[in-house]
Amino acid sequence: MLTLLELLQSNARLTGAELADRLDTDVRTVRRYTAHLRELGIPVEAERGRYGGYRLARGYRMPPLVLTNDEALAVVLGLLAAERLGMSTAAPASAGALAKIERVLPHALREPLADMRETLSFTANAVIGQAPGTGVLLALAQASRAHTTVGISHQSWRQEHTERDIDPYGVVFHTGRWYVVGHDHLRDSLRTFRIDRIASVTPRADSFTAPDGFDSVAHLTSTLTQGPYRWRVEVTIHGPLDEIARRLPRSAVTLTAQPTGVLMHARAERLDGMAHMLASLEWPFTIHQPDELRQALKDLAAQLTAAAQRGLEELPQ
């Protein structure tokens, strides 16, 4: 019966013959098992006909969630990765889900997963996420998929509170923060909002049509590179576009293929960091602006030369 329950949880619909084959039994026994499950209060629906079969009633919240060892490992790793990436919502849902799963795991699986949790390392640093409200996040995702306008209660980084209607084109998670991209009716323009700054979402009766081929991720990363930074950087990197794109963060630069290489536009608050990034590339580059970036590269070159020379005077002649 528990194996039958697991099969019904993992599949939208299975015929009696398919279930009998999976359970290594006959169709009559399958009927008896499904009847026992119904007696326990688990709503197993049976549909007759050529395309009929067995399934769990839609919307039923299953108390005895059954996971295989591989599924339990996938869920635990997913929760750990979400925590690392800063993808948690306002409520401590990830920690609660992880605790519930670990509490009911058999000993033979609990210990290896605990070892995995204690020893698992990531190449990227942990992100301190800005958690949005679960209800707000889900409401925006639903409106984006259904193409319906919503009203939002928003607070800007200047602590200015506004009520506005938006057409949400897409929800994007980027470096520890959740964003919604869409048309802002108040400003009559395309805007990006951090979801953790949205207090509430109210459905509207209006619908909208998103622009053909609109890419929410591309728009967000392009918008973030145009932030209020001190320096505007323009450099041609003489190398292949695909390889350069893999080496540079999409959130920091925009790249355009040119006959002589790849034109990079970026914004920077400090030029020493930009000098380090350019120096880490294996391709030559030409600086167009600002001229101060040339001096930052010279300063970096002097530091590297001094580091290379350090200790040479102590070597025997």
GROMACS .gro file of C-alpha atoms in nm:
model
  317
    1MET     CA    1   0.000   0.000   0.000
    2LEU     CA    2   0.282   0.242   0.082
    3THR     CA    3   0.448   0.166  -0.250
    4LEU     CA    4   0.117   0.228  -0.425
    5LEU     CA    5   0.084   0.558  -0.241
    6GLU     CA    6   0.435   0.658  -0.349
    7LEU     CA    7   0.354   0.575  -0.712
    8LEU     CA    8   0.036   0.783  -0.703
    9GLN     CA    9   0.226   1.079  -0.553
   10SER     CA   10   0.494   1.061  -0.821
   11ASN     CA   11   0.265   1.023  -1.125
   12ALA     CA   12  -0.033   1.221  -1.247
   13ARG     CA   13  -0.221   0.906  -1.354
   14LEU     CA   14  -0.144   0.534  -1.385
   15THR     CA   15  -0.364   0.259  -1.521
   16GLY     CA   16  -0.448  -0.049  -1.318
   17ALA     CA   17  -0.224  -0.258  -1.543
   18GLU     CA   18   0.069  -0.017  -1.498
   19LEU     CA   19   0.028  -0.022  -1.121
   20ALA     CA   20   0.002  -0.400  -1.117
   21ASP     CA   21   0.321  -0.424  -1.319
   22ARG     CA   22   0.507  -0.183  -1.086
   23LEU     CA   23   0.385  -0.369  -0.776
   24ASP     CA   24   0.445  -0.713  -0.930
   25THR     CA   25   0.086  -0.816  -0.859
   26ASP     CA   26  -0.249  -0.826  -1.042
   27VAL     CA   27  -0.516  -0.565  -1.116
   28ARG     CA   28  -0.756  -0.715  -0.859
   29THR     CA   29  -0.498  -0.659  -0.583
   30VAL     CA   30  -0.450  -0.302  -0.702
   31ARG     CA   31  -0.823  -0.241  -0.659
   32ARG     CA   32  -0.807  -0.384  -0.308
   33TYR     CA   33  -0.509  -0.162  -0.215
   34THR     CA   34  -0.682   0.151  -0.348
   35ALA     CA   35  -0.991   0.064  -0.147
   36HIS     CA   36  -0.776   0.035   0.168
   37LEU     CA   37  -0.623   0.377   0.097
   38ARG     CA   38  -0.970   0.530   0.065
   39GLU     CA   39  -1.065   0.373   0.399
   40LEU     CA   40  -0.767   0.555   0.550
   41GLY     CA   41  -0.900   0.887   0.419
   42ILE     CA   42  -0.668   0.918   0.118
   43PRO     CA   43  -0.880   1.021  -0.184
   44VAL     CA   44  -0.774   0.793  -0.468
   45GLU     CA   45  -0.982   0.861  -0.777
   46ALA     CA   46  -1.053   0.590  -1.038
   47GLU     CA   47  -1.147   0.685  -1.394
   48ARG     CA   48  -1.295   0.429  -1.631
   49GLY     CA   49  -1.246   0.408  -2.005
   50ARG     CA   50  -0.961   0.382  -2.251
   51TYR     CA   51  -0.768   0.671  -2.095
   52GLY     CA   52  -0.875   0.600  -1.739
   53GLY     CA   53  -0.664   0.504  -1.443
   54TYR     CA   54  -0.590   0.591  -1.083
   55ARG     CA   55  -0.477   0.925  -0.940
   56LEU     CA   56  -0.485   1.126  -0.620
   57ALA     CA   57  -0.755   1.393  -0.596
   58ARG     CA   58  -0.628   1.734  -0.708
   59GLY     CA   59  -0.546   1.976  -0.428
   60TYR     CA   60  -0.522   1.706  -0.165
   61ARG     CA   61  -0.250   1.778   0.091
   62MET     CA   62  -0.085   1.446   0.156
   63PRO     CA   63   0.007   1.395   0.524
   64PRO     CA   64   0.237   1.093   0.482
   65LEU     CA   65   0.461   1.230   0.206
   66VAL     CA   66   0.670   0.940   0.080
   67LEU     CA   67   1.011   1.007  -0.077
   68THR     CA   68   1.262   0.764  -0.216
   69ASN     CA   69   1.624   0.797  -0.103
   70ASP     CA   70   1.717   0.978  -0.425
   71GLU     CA   71   1.420   1.215  -0.394
   72ALA     CA   72   1.504   1.295  -0.031
   73LEU     CA   73   1.864   1.371  -0.131
   74ALA     CA   74   1.742   1.596  -0.416
   75VAL     CA   75   1.512   1.791  -0.179
   76VAL     CA   76   1.780   1.835   0.089
   77LEU     CA   77   2.042   1.950  -0.163
   78GLY     CA   78   1.790   2.189  -0.318
   79LEU     CA   79   1.710   2.343   0.020
   80LEU     CA   80   2.079   2.380   0.107
   81ALA     CA   81   2.153   2.542  -0.229
   82ALA     CA   82   1.856   2.780  -0.194
   83GLU     CA   83   1.982   2.886   0.147
   84ARG     CA   84   2.330   2.943   0.005
   85LEU     CA   85   2.199   3.150  -0.286
   86GLY     CA   86   1.979   3.364  -0.063
   87MET     CA   87   1.656   3.240  -0.220
   88SER     CA   88   1.462   3.203   0.108
   89THR     CA   89   1.134   3.386   0.154
   90ALA     CA   90   1.035   3.595   0.457
   91ALA     CA   91   0.906   3.300   0.654
   92PRO     CA   92   1.171   3.044   0.763
   93ALA     CA   93   1.021   2.795   0.521
   94SER     CA   94   1.346   2.636   0.404
   95ALA     CA   95   1.473   2.570   0.755
   96GLY     CA   96   1.134   2.431   0.861
   97ALA     CA   97   1.108   2.202   0.559
   98LEU     CA   98   1.462   2.075   0.610
   99ALA     CA   99   1.397   2.004   0.978
  100LYS     CA  100   1.076   1.814   0.900
  101ILE     CA  101   1.243   1.600   0.636
  102GLU     CA  102   1.543   1.518   0.856
  103ARG     CA  103   1.314   1.433   1.149
  104VAL     CA  104   1.132   1.156   0.962
  105LEU     CA  105   1.419   1.010   0.764
  106PRO     CA  106   1.527   0.655   0.849
  107HIS     CA  107   1.858   0.629   1.030
  108ALA     CA  108   2.029   0.470   0.729
  109LEU     CA  109   1.955   0.786   0.526
  110ARG     CA  110   1.961   1.049   0.802
  111GLU     CA  111   2.329   1.001   0.885
  112PRO     CA  112   2.463   1.026   0.526
  113LEU     CA  113   2.250   1.338   0.460
  114ALA     CA  114   2.371   1.494   0.785
  115ASP     CA  115   2.728   1.426   0.673
  116MET     CA  116   2.648   1.586   0.339
  117ARG     CA  117   2.505   1.894   0.509
  118GLU     CA  118   2.810   1.933   0.733
  119THR     CA  119   3.074   1.879   0.463
  120LEU     CA  120   2.916   2.026   0.150
  121SER     CA  121   3.112   2.323   0.014
  122PHE     CA  122   3.033   2.574  -0.260
  123THR     CA  123   3.273   2.755  -0.489
  124ALA     CA  124   3.067   3.074  -0.457
  125ASN     CA  125   3.040   3.274  -0.137
  126ALA     CA  126   2.717   3.264   0.057
  127VAL     CA  127   2.468   3.534  -0.039
  128ILE     CA  128   2.282   3.736   0.222
  129GLY     CA  129   1.944   3.744   0.055
  130GLN     CA  130   1.675   4.010   0.081
  131ALA     CA  131   1.375   3.790   0.152
  132PRO     CA  132   1.035   3.886   0.006
  133GLY     CA  133   0.701   3.783   0.149
  134THR     CA  134   0.589   3.444   0.021
  135GLY     CA  135   0.240   3.568  -0.065
  136VAL     CA  136   0.376   3.870  -0.254
  137LEU     CA  137   0.621   3.658  -0.452
  138LEU     CA  138   0.358   3.400  -0.550
  139ALA     CA  139   0.100   3.665  -0.640
  140LEU     CA  140   0.343   3.839  -0.875
  141ALA     CA  141   0.444   3.509  -1.038
  142GLN     CA  142   0.079   3.414  -1.088
  143ALA     CA  143  -0.007   3.754  -1.237
  144SER     CA  144   0.295   3.735  -1.469
  145ARG     CA  145   0.188   3.396  -1.599
  146ALA     CA  146  -0.179   3.495  -1.635
  147HIS     CA  147  -0.094   3.837  -1.787
  148THR     CA  148  -0.310   4.027  -1.539
  149THR     CA  149  -0.242   4.373  -1.396
  150VAL     CA  150  -0.182   4.406  -1.022
  151GLY     CA  151  -0.171   4.690  -0.775
  152ILE     CA  152   0.135   4.706  -0.549
  153SER     CA  153   0.219   4.892  -0.232
  154HIS     CA  154   0.585   4.985  -0.283
  155GLN     CA  155   0.852   5.156  -0.074
  156SER     CA  156   1.159   5.293  -0.253
  157TRP     CA  157   1.516   5.292  -0.124
  158ARG     CA  158   1.451   5.656  -0.024
  159GLN     CA  159   1.169   5.528   0.201
  160GLU     CA  160   0.908   5.688  -0.028
  161HIS     CA  161   0.578   5.496  -0.026
  162THR     CA  162   0.365   5.474  -0.341
  163GLU     CA  163   0.060   5.283  -0.461
  164ARG     CA  164   0.080   5.190  -0.828
  165ASP     CA  165  -0.045   4.943  -1.089
  166ILE     CA  166   0.200   4.733  -1.288
  167ASP     CA  167   0.188   4.474  -1.566
  168PRO     CA  168   0.438   4.213  -1.442
  169TYR     CA  169   0.631   4.070  -1.738
  170GLY     CA  170   0.848   3.839  -1.529
  171VAL     CA  171   0.999   3.754  -1.191
  172VAL     CA  172   1.378   3.726  -1.167
  173PHE     CA  173   1.611   3.610  -0.889
  174HIS     CA  174   1.954   3.775  -0.907
  175THR     CA  175   2.243   3.771  -0.658
  176GLY     CA  176   2.035   3.731  -0.346
  177ARG     CA  177   1.743   3.953  -0.444
  178TRP     CA  178   1.405   3.898  -0.611
  179TYR     CA  179   1.285   4.144  -0.876
  180VAL     CA  180   0.972   4.195  -1.084
  181VAL     CA  181   1.005   4.357  -1.427
  182GLY     CA  182   0.708   4.515  -1.599
  183HIS     CA  183   0.517   4.818  -1.720
  184ASP     CA  184   0.452   5.077  -1.449
  185HIS     CA  185   0.121   5.256  -1.509
  186LEU     CA  186   0.218   5.542  -1.276
  187ARG     CA  187   0.531   5.632  -1.476
  188ASP     CA  188   0.403   5.486  -1.806
  189SER     CA  189   0.737   5.315  -1.859
  190LEU     CA  190   0.921   4.987  -1.817
  191ARG     CA  191   1.043   4.956  -1.458
  192THR     CA  192   1.212   4.711  -1.222
  193PHE     CA  193   1.106   4.668  -0.858
  194ARG     CA  194   1.272   4.478  -0.578
  195ILE     CA  195   1.008   4.242  -0.444
  196ASP     CA  196   1.123   4.267  -0.082
  197ARG     CA  197   1.017   4.634  -0.099
  198ILE     CA  198   0.662   4.543  -0.204
  199ALA     CA  199   0.433   4.516   0.099
  200SER     CA  200   0.120   4.386  -0.076
  201VAL     CA  201  -0.020   4.282  -0.415
  202THR     CA  202  -0.382   4.338  -0.520
  203PRO     CA  203  -0.527   4.171  -0.834
  204ARG     CA  204  -0.688   4.398  -1.093
  205ALA     CA  205  -0.949   4.308  -1.353
  206ASP     CA  206  -0.735   4.431  -1.644
  207SER     CA  207  -0.514   4.208  -1.858
  208PHE     CA  208  -0.208   4.295  -2.066
  209THR     CA  209   0.008   4.161  -2.348
  210ALA     CA  210   0.383   4.151  -2.291
  211PRO     CA  211   0.609   4.273  -2.574
  212ASP     CA  212   0.705   3.999  -2.818
  213GLY     CA  213   1.032   3.832  -2.724
  214PHE     CA  214   1.074   4.036  -2.405
  215ASP     CA  215   1.360   3.896  -2.191
  216SER     CA  216   1.318   3.986  -1.823
  217VAL     CA  217   1.666   3.862  -1.730
  218ALA     CA  218   1.838   4.062  -2.005
  219HIS     CA  219   1.645   4.376  -1.913
  220LEU     CA  220   1.725   4.342  -1.542
  221THR     CA  221   2.098   4.288  -1.590
  222SER     CA  222   2.114   4.575  -1.838
  223THR     CA  223   1.932   4.802  -1.593
  224LEU     CA  224   2.163   4.714  -1.305
  225THR     CA  225   2.472   4.799  -1.509
  226GLN     CA  226   2.332   5.150  -1.555
  227GLY     CA  227   2.317   5.220  -1.182
  228PRO     CA  228   2.431   5.548  -1.022
  229TYR     CA  229   2.803   5.467  -1.021
  230ARG     CA  230   3.084   5.723  -1.045
  231TRP     CA  231   3.263   5.599  -1.358
  232ARG     CA  232   3.138   5.507  -1.703
  233VAL     CA  233   3.375   5.252  -1.858
  234GLU     CA  234   3.409   5.171  -2.228
  235VAL     CA  235   3.669   4.918  -2.340
  236THR     CA  236   3.718   4.704  -2.651
  237ILE     CA  237   3.836   4.353  -2.567
  238HIS     CA  238   4.006   4.185  -2.862
  239GLY     CA  239   3.872   3.834  -2.819
  240PRO     CA  240   3.573   3.604  -2.893
  241LEU     CA  241   3.236   3.718  -2.759
  242ASP     CA  242   3.124   3.381  -2.620
  243GLU     CA  243   3.439   3.323  -2.417
  244ILE     CA  244   3.453   3.681  -2.289
  245ALA     CA  245   3.086   3.658  -2.181
  246ARG     CA  246   3.166   3.348  -1.976
  247ARG     CA  247   3.444   3.532  -1.793
  248LEU     CA  248   3.261   3.854  -1.708
  249PRO     CA  249   2.958   3.892  -1.478
  250ARG     CA  250   2.638   3.970  -1.668
  251SER     CA  251   2.522   4.197  -1.386
  252ALA     CA  252   2.830   4.422  -1.423
  253VAL     CA  253   2.881   4.466  -1.798
  254THR     CA  254   2.708   4.477  -2.135
  255LEU     CA  255   2.891   4.327  -2.432
  256THR     CA  256   2.848   4.407  -2.802
  257ALA     CA  257   3.027   4.229  -3.086
  258GLN     CA  258   3.239   4.461  -3.303
  259PRO     CA  259   3.463   4.401  -3.608
  260THR     CA  260   3.772   4.456  -3.393
  261GLY     CA  261   3.654   4.260  -3.089
  262VAL     CA  262   3.393   4.304  -2.817
  263LEU     CA  263   3.284   4.645  -2.693
  264MET     CA  264   3.228   4.639  -2.317
  265HIS     CA  265   3.021   4.903  -2.136
  266ALA     CA  266   3.016   4.910  -1.758
  267ARG     CA  267   2.965   5.132  -1.456
  268ALA     CA  268   3.208   5.134  -1.166
  269GLU     CA  269   3.237   5.310  -0.833
  270ARG     CA  270   3.610   5.226  -0.806
  271LEU     CA  271   3.848   5.189  -1.097
  272ASP     CA  272   4.096   4.966  -0.915
  273GLY     CA  273   3.839   4.685  -0.918
  274MET     CA  274   3.781   4.737  -1.292
  275ALA     CA  275   4.158   4.726  -1.349
  276HIS     CA  276   4.179   4.390  -1.166
  277MET     CA  277   3.894   4.250  -1.376
  278LEU     CA  278   4.051   4.357  -1.707
  279ALA     CA  279   4.395   4.233  -1.603
  280SER     CA  280   4.249   3.889  -1.528
  281LEU     CA  281   4.151   3.845  -1.894
  282GLU     CA  282   4.379   3.667  -2.138
  283TRP     CA  283   4.299   3.895  -2.432
  284PRO     CA  284   4.443   4.240  -2.512
  285PHE     CA  285   4.211   4.536  -2.474
  286THR     CA  286   4.186   4.903  -2.570
  287ILE     CA  287   4.055   5.164  -2.323
  288HIS     CA  288   3.819   5.427  -2.468
  289GLN     CA  289   3.709   5.586  -2.141
  290PRO     CA  290   3.780   5.700  -1.878
  291ASP     CA  291   4.146   5.798  -1.902
  292GLU     CA  292   4.175   5.748  -1.526
  293LEU     CA  293   4.142   5.373  -1.587
  294ARG     CA  294   4.484   5.379  -1.756
  295GLN     CA  295   4.642   5.509  -1.436
  296ALA     CA  296   4.458   5.245  -1.232
  297LEU     CA  297   4.612   4.978  -1.456
  298LYS     CA  298   4.958   5.136  -1.419
  299ASP     CA  299   4.918   5.135  -1.040
  300LEU     CA  300   4.818   4.767  -1.051
  301ALA     CA  301   5.117   4.688  -1.275
  302ALA     CA  302   5.349   4.864  -1.030
  303GLN     CA  303   5.205   4.661  -0.740
  304LEU     CA  304   5.254   4.336  -0.930
  305THR     CA  305   5.611   4.432  -1.029
  306ALA     CA  306   5.696   4.513  -0.669
  307ALA     CA  307   5.549   4.181  -0.555
  308ALA     CA  308   5.753   3.994  -0.818
  309GLN     CA  309   6.074   4.170  -0.710
  310ARG     CA  310   6.014   4.127  -0.339
  311GLY     CA  311   6.265   3.886  -0.188
  312LEU     CA  312   6.504   3.884  -0.485
  313GLU     CA  313   6.764   4.080  -0.288
  314GLU     CA  314   6.776   3.799  -0.033
  315LEU     CA  315   6.863   3.531  -0.291
  316PRO     CA  316   7.232   3.424  -0.311
  317GLN     CA  317   7.425   3.569  -0.606
   0.00000   0.00000   0.00000
